[in-house]
Coordinates of N, CA and C in Angstrom, one line a residue:
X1141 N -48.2 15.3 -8.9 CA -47.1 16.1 -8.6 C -46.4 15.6 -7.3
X1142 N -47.1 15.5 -6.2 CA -46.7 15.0 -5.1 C -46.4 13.6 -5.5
X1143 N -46.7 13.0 -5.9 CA -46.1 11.3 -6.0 C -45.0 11.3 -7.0
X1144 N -45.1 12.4 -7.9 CA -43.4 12.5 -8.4 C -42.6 13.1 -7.5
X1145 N -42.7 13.8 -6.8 CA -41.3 14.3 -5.8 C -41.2 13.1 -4.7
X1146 N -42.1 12.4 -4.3 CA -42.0 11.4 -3.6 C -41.1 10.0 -4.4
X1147 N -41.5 10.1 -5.5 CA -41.0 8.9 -6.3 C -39.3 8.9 -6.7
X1148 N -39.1 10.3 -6.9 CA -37.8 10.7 -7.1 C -37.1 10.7 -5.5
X1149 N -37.3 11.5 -4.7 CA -36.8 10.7 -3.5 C -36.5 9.7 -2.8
X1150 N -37.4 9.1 -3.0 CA -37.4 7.3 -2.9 C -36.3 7.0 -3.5
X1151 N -36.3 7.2 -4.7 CA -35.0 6.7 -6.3 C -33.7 7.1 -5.7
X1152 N -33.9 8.8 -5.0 CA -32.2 9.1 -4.6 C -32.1 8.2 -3.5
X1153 N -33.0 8.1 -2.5 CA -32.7 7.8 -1.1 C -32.1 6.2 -1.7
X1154 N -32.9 5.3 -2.9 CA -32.2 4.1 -2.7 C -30.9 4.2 -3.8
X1155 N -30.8 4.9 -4.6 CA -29.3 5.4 -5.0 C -28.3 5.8 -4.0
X1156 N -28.6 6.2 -3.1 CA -27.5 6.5 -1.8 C -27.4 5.3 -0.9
X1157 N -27.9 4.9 -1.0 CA -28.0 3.7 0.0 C -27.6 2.4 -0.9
X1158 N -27.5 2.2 -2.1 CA -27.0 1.3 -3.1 C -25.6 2.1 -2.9
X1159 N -25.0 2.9 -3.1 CA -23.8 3.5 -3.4 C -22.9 3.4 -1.7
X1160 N -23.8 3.7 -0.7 CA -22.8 2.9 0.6 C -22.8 1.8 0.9
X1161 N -23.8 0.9 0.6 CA -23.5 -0.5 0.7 C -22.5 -1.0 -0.3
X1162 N -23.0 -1.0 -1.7 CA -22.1 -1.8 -2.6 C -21.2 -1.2 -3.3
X1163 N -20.6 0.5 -3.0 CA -19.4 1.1 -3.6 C -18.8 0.4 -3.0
X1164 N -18.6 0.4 -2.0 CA -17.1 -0.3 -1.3 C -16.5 -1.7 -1.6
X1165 N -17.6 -2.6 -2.2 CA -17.1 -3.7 -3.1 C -16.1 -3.1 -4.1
X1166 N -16.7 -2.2 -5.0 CA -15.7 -1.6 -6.1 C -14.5 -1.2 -5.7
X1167 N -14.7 -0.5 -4.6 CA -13.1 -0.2 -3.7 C -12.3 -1.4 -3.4
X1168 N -13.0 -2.6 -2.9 CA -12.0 -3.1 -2.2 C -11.5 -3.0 -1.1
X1169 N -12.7 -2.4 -0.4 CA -12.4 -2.0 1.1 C -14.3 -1.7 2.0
X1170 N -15.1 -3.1 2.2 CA -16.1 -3.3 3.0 C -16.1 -2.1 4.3
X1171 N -17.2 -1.5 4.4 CA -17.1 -0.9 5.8 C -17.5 -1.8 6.7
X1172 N -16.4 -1.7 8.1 CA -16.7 -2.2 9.3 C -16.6 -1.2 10.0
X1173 N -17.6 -1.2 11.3 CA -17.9 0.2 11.7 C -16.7 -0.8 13.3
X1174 N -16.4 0.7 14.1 CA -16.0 0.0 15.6 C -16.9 0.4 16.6
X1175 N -17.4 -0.4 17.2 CA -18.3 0.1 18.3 C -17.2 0.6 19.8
X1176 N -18.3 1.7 20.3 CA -17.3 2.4 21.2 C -16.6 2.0 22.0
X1177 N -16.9 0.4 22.7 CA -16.0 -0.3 23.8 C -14.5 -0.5 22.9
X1178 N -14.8 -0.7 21.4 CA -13.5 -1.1 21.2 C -12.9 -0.5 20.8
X1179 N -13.3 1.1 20.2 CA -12.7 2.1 19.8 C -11.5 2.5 21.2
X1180 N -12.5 2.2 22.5 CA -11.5 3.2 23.5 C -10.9 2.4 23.9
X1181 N -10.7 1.2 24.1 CA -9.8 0.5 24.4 C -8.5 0.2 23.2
X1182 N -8.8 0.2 22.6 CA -7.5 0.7 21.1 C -7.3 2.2 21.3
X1183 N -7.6 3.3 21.7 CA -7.0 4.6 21.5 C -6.3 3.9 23.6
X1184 N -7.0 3.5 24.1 CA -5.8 2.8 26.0 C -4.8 2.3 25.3
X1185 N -5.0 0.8 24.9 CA -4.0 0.4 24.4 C -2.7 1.1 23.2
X1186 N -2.7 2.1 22.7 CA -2.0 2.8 21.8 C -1.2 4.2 23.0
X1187 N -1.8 4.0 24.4 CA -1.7 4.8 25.8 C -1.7 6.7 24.5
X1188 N -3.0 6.8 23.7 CA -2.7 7.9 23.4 C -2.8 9.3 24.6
X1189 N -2.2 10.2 24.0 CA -2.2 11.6 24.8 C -2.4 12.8 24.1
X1190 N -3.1 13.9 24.8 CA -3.5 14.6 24.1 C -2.7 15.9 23.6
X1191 N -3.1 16.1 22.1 CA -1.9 16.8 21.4 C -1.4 16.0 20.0
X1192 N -1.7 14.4 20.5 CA -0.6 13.8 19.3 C -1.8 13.4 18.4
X1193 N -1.4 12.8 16.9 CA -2.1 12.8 15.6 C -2.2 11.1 15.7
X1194 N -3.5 11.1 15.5 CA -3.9 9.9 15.2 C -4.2 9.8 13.2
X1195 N -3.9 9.3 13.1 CA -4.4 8.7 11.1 C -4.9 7.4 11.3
X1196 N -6.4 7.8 11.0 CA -7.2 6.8 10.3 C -7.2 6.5 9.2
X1197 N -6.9 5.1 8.5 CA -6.7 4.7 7.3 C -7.9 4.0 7.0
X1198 N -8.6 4.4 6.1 CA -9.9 4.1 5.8 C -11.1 4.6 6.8
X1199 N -11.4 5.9 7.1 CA -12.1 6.9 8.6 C -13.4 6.5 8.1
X1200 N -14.1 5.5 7.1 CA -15.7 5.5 6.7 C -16.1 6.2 7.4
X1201 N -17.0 6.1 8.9 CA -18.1 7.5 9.0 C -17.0 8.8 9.9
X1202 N -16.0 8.6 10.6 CA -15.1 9.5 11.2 C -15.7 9.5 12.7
X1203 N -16.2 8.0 13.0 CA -16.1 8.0 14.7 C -15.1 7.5 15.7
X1204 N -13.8 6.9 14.5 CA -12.5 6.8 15.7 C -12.2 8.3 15.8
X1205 N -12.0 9.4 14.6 CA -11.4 10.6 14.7 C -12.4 11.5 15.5
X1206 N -13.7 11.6 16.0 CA -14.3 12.1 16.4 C -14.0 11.8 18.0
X1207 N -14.3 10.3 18.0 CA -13.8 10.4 19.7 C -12.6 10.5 19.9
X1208 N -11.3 10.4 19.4 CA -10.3 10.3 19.9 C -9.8 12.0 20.1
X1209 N -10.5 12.8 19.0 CA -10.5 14.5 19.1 C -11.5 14.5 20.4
X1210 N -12.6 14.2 20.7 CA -13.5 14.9 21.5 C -12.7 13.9 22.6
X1211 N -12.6 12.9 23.4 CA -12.5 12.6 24.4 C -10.4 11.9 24.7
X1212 N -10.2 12.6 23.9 CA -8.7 12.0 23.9 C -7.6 13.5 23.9
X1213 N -8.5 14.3 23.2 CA -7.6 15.5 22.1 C -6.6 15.2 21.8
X1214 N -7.2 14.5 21.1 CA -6.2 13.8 19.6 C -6.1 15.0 18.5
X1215 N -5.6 15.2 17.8 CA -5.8 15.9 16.1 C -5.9 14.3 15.4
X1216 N -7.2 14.5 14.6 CA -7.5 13.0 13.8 C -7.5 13.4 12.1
X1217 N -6.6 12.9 11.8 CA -6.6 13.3 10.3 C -7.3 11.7 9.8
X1218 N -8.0 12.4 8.7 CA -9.1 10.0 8.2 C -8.5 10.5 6.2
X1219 N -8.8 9.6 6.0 CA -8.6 9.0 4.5 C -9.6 8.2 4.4
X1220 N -10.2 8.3 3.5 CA -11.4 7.6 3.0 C -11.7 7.6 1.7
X1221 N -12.1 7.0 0.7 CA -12.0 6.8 -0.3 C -13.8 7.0 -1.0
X1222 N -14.6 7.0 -0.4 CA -16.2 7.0 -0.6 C -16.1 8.4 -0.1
X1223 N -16.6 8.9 -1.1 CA -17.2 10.5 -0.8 C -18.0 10.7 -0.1
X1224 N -19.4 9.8 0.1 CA -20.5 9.9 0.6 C -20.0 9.7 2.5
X1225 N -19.3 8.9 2.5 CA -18.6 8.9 4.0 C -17.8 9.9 4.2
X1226 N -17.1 10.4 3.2 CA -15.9 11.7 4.1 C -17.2 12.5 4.1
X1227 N -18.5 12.8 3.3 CA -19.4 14.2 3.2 C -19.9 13.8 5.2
X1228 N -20.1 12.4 5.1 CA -20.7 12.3 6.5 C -20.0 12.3 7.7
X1229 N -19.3 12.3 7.6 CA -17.6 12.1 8.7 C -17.0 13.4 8.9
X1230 N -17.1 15.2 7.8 CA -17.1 15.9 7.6 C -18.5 16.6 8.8
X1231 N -19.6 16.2 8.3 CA -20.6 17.1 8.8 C -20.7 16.4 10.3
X1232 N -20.2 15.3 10.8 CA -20.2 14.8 12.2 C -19.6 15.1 13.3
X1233 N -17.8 15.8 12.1 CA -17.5 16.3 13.2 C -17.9 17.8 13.3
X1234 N -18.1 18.4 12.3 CA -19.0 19.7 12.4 C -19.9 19.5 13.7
X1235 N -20.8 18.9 13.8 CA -21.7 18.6 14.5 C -21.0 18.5 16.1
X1236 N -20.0 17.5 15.9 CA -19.9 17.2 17.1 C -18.6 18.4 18.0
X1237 N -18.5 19.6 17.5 CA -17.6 20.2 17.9 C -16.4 20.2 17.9
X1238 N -15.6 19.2 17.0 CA -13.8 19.0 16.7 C -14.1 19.1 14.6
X1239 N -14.3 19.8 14.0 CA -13.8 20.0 13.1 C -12.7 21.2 13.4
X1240 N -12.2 21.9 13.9 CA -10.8 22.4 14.2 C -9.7 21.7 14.2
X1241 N -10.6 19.9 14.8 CA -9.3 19.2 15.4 C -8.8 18.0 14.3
X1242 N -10.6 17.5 13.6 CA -10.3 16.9 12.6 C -10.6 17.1 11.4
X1243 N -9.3 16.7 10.7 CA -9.5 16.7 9.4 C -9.7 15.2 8.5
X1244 N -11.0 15.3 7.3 CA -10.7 14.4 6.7 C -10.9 14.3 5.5
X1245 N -9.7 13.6 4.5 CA -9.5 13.5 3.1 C -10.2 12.8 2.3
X1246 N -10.3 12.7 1.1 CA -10.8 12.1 0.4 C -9.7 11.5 -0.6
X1247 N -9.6 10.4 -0.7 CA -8.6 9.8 -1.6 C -8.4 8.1 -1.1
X1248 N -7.4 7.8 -1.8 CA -6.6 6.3 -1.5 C -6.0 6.1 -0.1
X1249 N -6.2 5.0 0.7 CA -5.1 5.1 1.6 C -3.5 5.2 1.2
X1250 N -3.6 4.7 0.2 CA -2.1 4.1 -0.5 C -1.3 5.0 -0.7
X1251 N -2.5 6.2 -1.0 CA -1.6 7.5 -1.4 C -1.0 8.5 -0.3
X1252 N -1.5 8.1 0.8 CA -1.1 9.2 2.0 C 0.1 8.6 2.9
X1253 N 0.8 8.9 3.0 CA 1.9 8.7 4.0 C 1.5 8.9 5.5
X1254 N 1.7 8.4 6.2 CA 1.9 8.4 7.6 C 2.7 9.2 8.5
X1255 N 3.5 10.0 7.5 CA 4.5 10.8 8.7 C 4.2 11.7 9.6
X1256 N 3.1 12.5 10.1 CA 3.0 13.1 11.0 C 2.2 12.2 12.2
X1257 N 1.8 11.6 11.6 CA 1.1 10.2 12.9 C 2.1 9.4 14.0
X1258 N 1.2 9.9 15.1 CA 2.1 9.3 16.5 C 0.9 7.9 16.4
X1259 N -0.3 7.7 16.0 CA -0.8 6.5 16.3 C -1.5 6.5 15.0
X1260 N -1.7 5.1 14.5 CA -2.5 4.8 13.0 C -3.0 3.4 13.7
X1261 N -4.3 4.0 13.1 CA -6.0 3.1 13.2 C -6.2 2.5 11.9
X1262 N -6.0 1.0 11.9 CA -6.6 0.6 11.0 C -7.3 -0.7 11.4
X1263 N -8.7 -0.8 10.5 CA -9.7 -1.1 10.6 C -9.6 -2.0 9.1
X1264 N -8.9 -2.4 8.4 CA -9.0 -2.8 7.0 C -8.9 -4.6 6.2
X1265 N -9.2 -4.7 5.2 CA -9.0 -6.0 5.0 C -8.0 -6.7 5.0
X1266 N -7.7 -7.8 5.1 CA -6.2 -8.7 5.2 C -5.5 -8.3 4.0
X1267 N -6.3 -8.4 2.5 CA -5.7 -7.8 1.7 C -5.2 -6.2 1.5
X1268 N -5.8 -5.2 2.1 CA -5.8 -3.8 1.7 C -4.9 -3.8 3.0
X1269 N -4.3 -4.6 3.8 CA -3.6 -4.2 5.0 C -1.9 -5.1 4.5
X1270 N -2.1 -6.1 3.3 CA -0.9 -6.6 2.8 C -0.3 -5.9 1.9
X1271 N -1.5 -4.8 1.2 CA -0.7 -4.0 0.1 C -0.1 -2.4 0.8
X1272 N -0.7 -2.3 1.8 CA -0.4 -0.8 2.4 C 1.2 -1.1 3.5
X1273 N 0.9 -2.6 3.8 CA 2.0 -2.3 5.6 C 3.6 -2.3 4.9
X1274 N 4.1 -2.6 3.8 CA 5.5 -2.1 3.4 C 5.7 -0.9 3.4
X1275 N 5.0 -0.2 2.9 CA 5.0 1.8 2.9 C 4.6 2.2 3.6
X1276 N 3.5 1.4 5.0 CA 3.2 2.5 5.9 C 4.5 2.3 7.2
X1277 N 5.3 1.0 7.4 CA 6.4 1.2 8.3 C 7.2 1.6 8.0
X1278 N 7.6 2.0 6.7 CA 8.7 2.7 6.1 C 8.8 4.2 6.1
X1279 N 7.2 4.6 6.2 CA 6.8 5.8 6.7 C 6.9 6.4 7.9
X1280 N 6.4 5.5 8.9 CA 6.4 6.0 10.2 C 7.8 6.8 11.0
X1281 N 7.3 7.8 11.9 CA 8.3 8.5 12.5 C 8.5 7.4 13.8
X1282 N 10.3 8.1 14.3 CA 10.1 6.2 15.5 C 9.2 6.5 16.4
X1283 N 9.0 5.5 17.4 CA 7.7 5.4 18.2 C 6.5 5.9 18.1
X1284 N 6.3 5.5 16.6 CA 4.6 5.8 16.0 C 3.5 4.7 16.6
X1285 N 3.0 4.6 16.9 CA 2.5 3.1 16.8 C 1.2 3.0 16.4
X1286 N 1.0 1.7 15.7 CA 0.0 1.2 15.2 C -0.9 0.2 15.1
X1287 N -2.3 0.7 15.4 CA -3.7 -0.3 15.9 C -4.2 -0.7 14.6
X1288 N -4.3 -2.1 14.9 CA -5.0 -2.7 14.0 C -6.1 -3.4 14.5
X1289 N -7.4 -3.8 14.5 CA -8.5 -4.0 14.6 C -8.6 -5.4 13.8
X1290 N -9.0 -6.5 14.4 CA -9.5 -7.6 14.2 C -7.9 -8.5 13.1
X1291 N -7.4 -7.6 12.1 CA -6.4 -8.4 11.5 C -4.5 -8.0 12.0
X1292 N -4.2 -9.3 12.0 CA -2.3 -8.7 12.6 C -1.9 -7.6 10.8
X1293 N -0.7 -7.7 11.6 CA 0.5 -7.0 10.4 C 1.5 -8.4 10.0
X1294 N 1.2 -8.7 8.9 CA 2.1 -9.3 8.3 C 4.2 -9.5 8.4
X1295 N 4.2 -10.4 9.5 CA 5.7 -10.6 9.8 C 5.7 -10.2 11.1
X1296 N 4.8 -9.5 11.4 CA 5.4 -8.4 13.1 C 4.3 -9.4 13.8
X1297 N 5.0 -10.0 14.7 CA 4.8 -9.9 16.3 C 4.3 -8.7 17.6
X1298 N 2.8 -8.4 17.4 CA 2.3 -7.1 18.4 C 2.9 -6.8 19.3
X1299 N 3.1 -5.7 19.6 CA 3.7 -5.8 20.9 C 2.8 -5.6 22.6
X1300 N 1.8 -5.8 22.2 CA 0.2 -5.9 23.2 C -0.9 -5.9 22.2
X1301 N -1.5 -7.2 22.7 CA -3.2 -7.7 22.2 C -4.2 -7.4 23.5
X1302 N -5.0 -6.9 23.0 CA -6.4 -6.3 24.2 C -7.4 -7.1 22.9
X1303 N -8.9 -6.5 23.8 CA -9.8 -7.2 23.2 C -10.6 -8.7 22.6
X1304 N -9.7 -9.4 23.9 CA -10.4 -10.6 23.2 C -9.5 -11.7 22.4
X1305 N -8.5 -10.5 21.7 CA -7.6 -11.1 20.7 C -7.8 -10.5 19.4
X1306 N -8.9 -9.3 19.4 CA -8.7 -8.7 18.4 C -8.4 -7.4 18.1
X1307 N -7.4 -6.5 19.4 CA -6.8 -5.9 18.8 C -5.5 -5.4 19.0
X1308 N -4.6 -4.7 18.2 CA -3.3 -5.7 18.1 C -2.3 -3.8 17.7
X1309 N -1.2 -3.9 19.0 CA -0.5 -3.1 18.8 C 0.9 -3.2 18.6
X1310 N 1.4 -2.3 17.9 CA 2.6 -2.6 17.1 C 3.3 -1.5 17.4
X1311 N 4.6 -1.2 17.5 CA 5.5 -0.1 17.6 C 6.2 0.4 16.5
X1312 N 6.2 1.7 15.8 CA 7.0 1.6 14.6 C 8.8 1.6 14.9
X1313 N 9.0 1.6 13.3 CA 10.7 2.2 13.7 C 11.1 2.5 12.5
X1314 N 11.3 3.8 12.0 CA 11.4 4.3 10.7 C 12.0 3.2 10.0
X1315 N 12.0 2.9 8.9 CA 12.4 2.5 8.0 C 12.9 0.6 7.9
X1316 N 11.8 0.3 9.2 CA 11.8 -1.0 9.4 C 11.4 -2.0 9.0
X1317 N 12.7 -3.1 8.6 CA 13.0 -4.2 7.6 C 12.2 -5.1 8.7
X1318 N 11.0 -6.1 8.0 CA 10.1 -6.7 8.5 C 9.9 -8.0 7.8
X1319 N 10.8 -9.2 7.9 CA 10.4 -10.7 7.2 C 10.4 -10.3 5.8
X1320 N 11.3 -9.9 4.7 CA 10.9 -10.2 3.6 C 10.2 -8.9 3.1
X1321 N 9.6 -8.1 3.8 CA 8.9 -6.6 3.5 C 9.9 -5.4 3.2
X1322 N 9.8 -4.7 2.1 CA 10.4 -3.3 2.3 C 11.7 -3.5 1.1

């Protein structure tokens, strides 16, 4: 009896753990987590203030929207596409005292718009950041701006790189015609 409830545990624990590692192949969107030096130096560089909306485009566990709520007071809205990460990005910030401040969805990035975002965090592949950046500058309200983590924006010239070189800030401008984009 005890080595069946042990056996079946085992089976879910490596079912969940097969499902965060290798769902995100099926997505088309790898998690890269940001460690804290670079998270706060991307919410300096973006000079956020507290009050304005940050959107995380792809929030996997919800530790940009967690610190940028707890030590920025930000409102952090995330998009995430793995349920198993919004269930954990959910109960973290529960945990961590800003679920008031953040909210996070579960769906496509593709499918959410940008318009209430004064700053957008992205963390995503060269591809999933070629198929999103036509509709997300066309979205932005003006002087939205937006962090990108390790990859540029296709056509745009940053308007400040921190990090080493890998991270990379951009200014929006509603409905901005960009090389060939839009």
């Amino acid at each position: 009896m005890i080595a069946d409830v042990a056996s079946f545990l085992l089976l879910a624990l490596a079912l969940l753990l097969a499902w965060v590692v290798l769902g995100p192949v099926f997505f088309g969107a790898p998690w890269h987590w940001t460690g804290q030096g670079a998270l706060r130096r991307a919410l300096d560089l973006a000079d956020a203030q507290p009050g304005e909306t940050l959107v995380d485009l792809g929030s996997g566990d919800g530790r940009v929207l967690i610190t940028a709520a707890r030590d920025y007071g930000l409102k952090g809205v995330g998009i995430e596409i793995d349920p198993v990460k919004v269930w954990v990005s959910r109960l973290w910030a529960k945990l961590s005292g800003v679920s008031d401040r953040v909210v996070i969805h579960w769906g496509n990035v593709a499918d959410h718009p940008c318009k209430e975002a004064d700053i957008v965090y992205l963390y995503l592949s060269h591809q999933a950041v070629d198929r999103l950046f036509p509709a997300l500058f066309a979205s932005l309200k003006p002087g939205a701006r937006v962090v990108t983590q390790r990859f540029c924006l296709p056509g745009l010239r940053p308007d400040k790189i921190d990090c080493g070189g890998t991270l990379f800030l951009y200014t929006g401008r509603k409905g901005q015609n960009v090389d060939g984009y839009r």
